CSV table of C-alpha atoms in Angstrom, one decimal:
chain,number,residue,atom,x,y,z
U,25,MET,CA,17.0,-15.6,-4.0
U,26,ILE,CA,16.0,-13.5,-1.1
U,27,LYS,CA,13.0,-14.7,0.8
U,28,LEU,CA,11.5,-12.2,2.9
U,29,PRO,CA,10.3,-13.7,6.0
U,30,SER,CA,6.6,-13.1,6.9
U,31,ASP,CA,7.4,-11.0,9.9
U,32,LEU,CA,10.4,-8.3,9.3
U,33,THR,CA,10.4,-6.2,12.5
U,34,ILE,CA,13.4,-5.3,14.5
U,35,ALA,CA,13.3,-8.4,16.3
U,36,GLN,CA,14.0,-10.2,13.0
U,37,VAL,CA,16.2,-7.8,11.2
U,38,ASN,CA,19.9,-8.7,13.1
U,39,GLU,CA,19.3,-12.5,12.4
U,40,TYR,CA,17.8,-12.2,8.8
U,41,GLN,CA,20.7,-9.9,7.8
U,42,ALA,CA,23.4,-12.5,8.5
U,43,GLN,CA,21.3,-14.8,6.4
U,44,ILE,CA,21.1,-13.0,3.3
U,45,LEU,CA,24.7,-11.6,3.2
U,46,PRO,CA,26.1,-14.4,1.7
U,47,ILE,CA,23.7,-14.6,-1.0
U,48,ILE,CA,24.2,-11.1,-1.8
U,49,GLU,CA,28.0,-12.0,-2.0
U,50,LYS,CA,27.5,-15.0,-4.7
U,51,GLU,CA,25.0,-13.8,-6.8
U,52,ASN,CA,25.4,-11.3,-9.6
U,53,ALA,CA,21.2,-11.0,-10.1
U,54,ILE,CA,19.6,-11.1,-6.3
U,55,THR,CA,15.5,-12.1,-6.4
U,56,ILE,CA,13.9,-10.4,-3.8
U,57,ASP,CA,10.3,-12.6,-2.9
U,58,ASP,CA,8.4,-10.7,-0.5
U,59,SER,CA,5.2,-12.8,-1.1
U,60,ASP,CA,5.0,-14.0,2.5
U,61,LEU,CA,5.5,-10.9,4.1
U,62,THR,CA,2.6,-10.1,6.4
U,63,ARG,CA,4.0,-7.8,8.9
U,64,ILE,CA,7.1,-5.0,8.7
U,65,ASP,CA,7.8,-2.3,11.1
U,66,THR,CA,9.9,1.5,10.6
U,67,ILE,CA,13.0,-0.9,10.8
U,68,GLY,CA,12.0,-3.3,8.6
U,69,VAL,CA,11.5,-0.9,5.9
U,70,GLN,CA,14.7,1.0,6.7
U,71,PHE,CA,16.5,-2.5,6.3
U,72,ILE,CA,15.0,-3.5,2.8
U,73,LEU,CA,15.8,0.1,1.7
U,74,ALA,CA,19.5,-0.3,3.0
U,75,VAL,CA,20.0,-4.1,1.1
U,76,VAL,CA,18.4,-2.4,-2.0
U,77,THR,CA,21.3,0.2,-1.7
U,78,TYR,CA,24.0,-2.2,-1.2
U,79,ILE,CA,22.8,-4.6,-3.9
U,80,ILE,CA,23.2,-1.6,-6.4
U,81,ALA,CA,26.2,-0.3,-5.1
U,82,GLN,CA,27.8,-3.9,-5.3
U,83,GLY,CA,26.8,-3.4,-9.3
U,84,LYS,CA,24.4,-6.0,-9.0
U,85,GLU,CA,20.9,-6.4,-10.5
U,86,ILE,CA,17.8,-6.9,-8.9
U,87,ILE,CA,14.7,-8.8,-9.6
U,88,TRP,CA,11.6,-8.3,-7.4
U,89,GLN,CA,9.6,-11.6,-7.8
U,90,SER,CA,6.3,-10.2,-5.9
U,91,LYS,CA,5.0,-6.8,-4.9
U,92,SER,CA,3.7,-7.1,-1.3
U,93,PRO,CA,1.0,-4.3,-0.7
U,94,ILE,CA,2.4,-4.8,2.8
U,95,LEU,CA,5.2,-3.3,1.9
U,96,ARG,CA,4.2,-0.8,-0.4
U,97,ASP,CA,1.5,0.3,1.9
U,98,SER,CA,4.3,0.8,4.8
U,99,ILE,CA,6.4,2.8,2.6
U,100,LYS,CA,3.4,5.1,1.4
U,101,GLN,CA,2.6,5.5,5.2
U,102,LEU,CA,5.9,6.3,6.3
U,103,GLY,CA,6.5,8.9,3.7
U,104,ILE,CA,9.4,7.4,2.1
U,105,SER,CA,10.3,8.9,-1.1
U,106,ASP,CA,13.3,7.2,-2.0
U,107,ALA,CA,14.2,6.5,-5.5
U,108,ILE,CA,16.2,3.5,-5.9
U,109,LEU,CA,13.2,1.9,-3.3
U,110,LEU,CA,10.5,2.8,-5.1
U,111,GLN,CA,11.7,1.8,-8.7
U,112,TYR,CA,11.4,-1.7,-7.3
U,113,ILE,CA,8.5,-1.6,-5.1
U,114,MET,CA,5.8,0.7,-6.7
U,115,ASP,CA,3.4,0.2,-9.6
């Protein structure tokens, strides 16, 4: 399971990336839990888009455990319309 931290900003992305890569490599179905997410910036949203894209490219399943309003609102505010991400985040 990938549990997103409470803050996913430019300061945390590199460190967090190193933590989740082994999870993605090991599991066939990746659960993403964003229930603790309270703050995200543009880099954090781009990071999540890259992670989702990478998981799909590996032929793995994504299970979104929680749909954080913070993440959903950030995606809307940034005007991101990438179908890969929207299928998991939006209601």
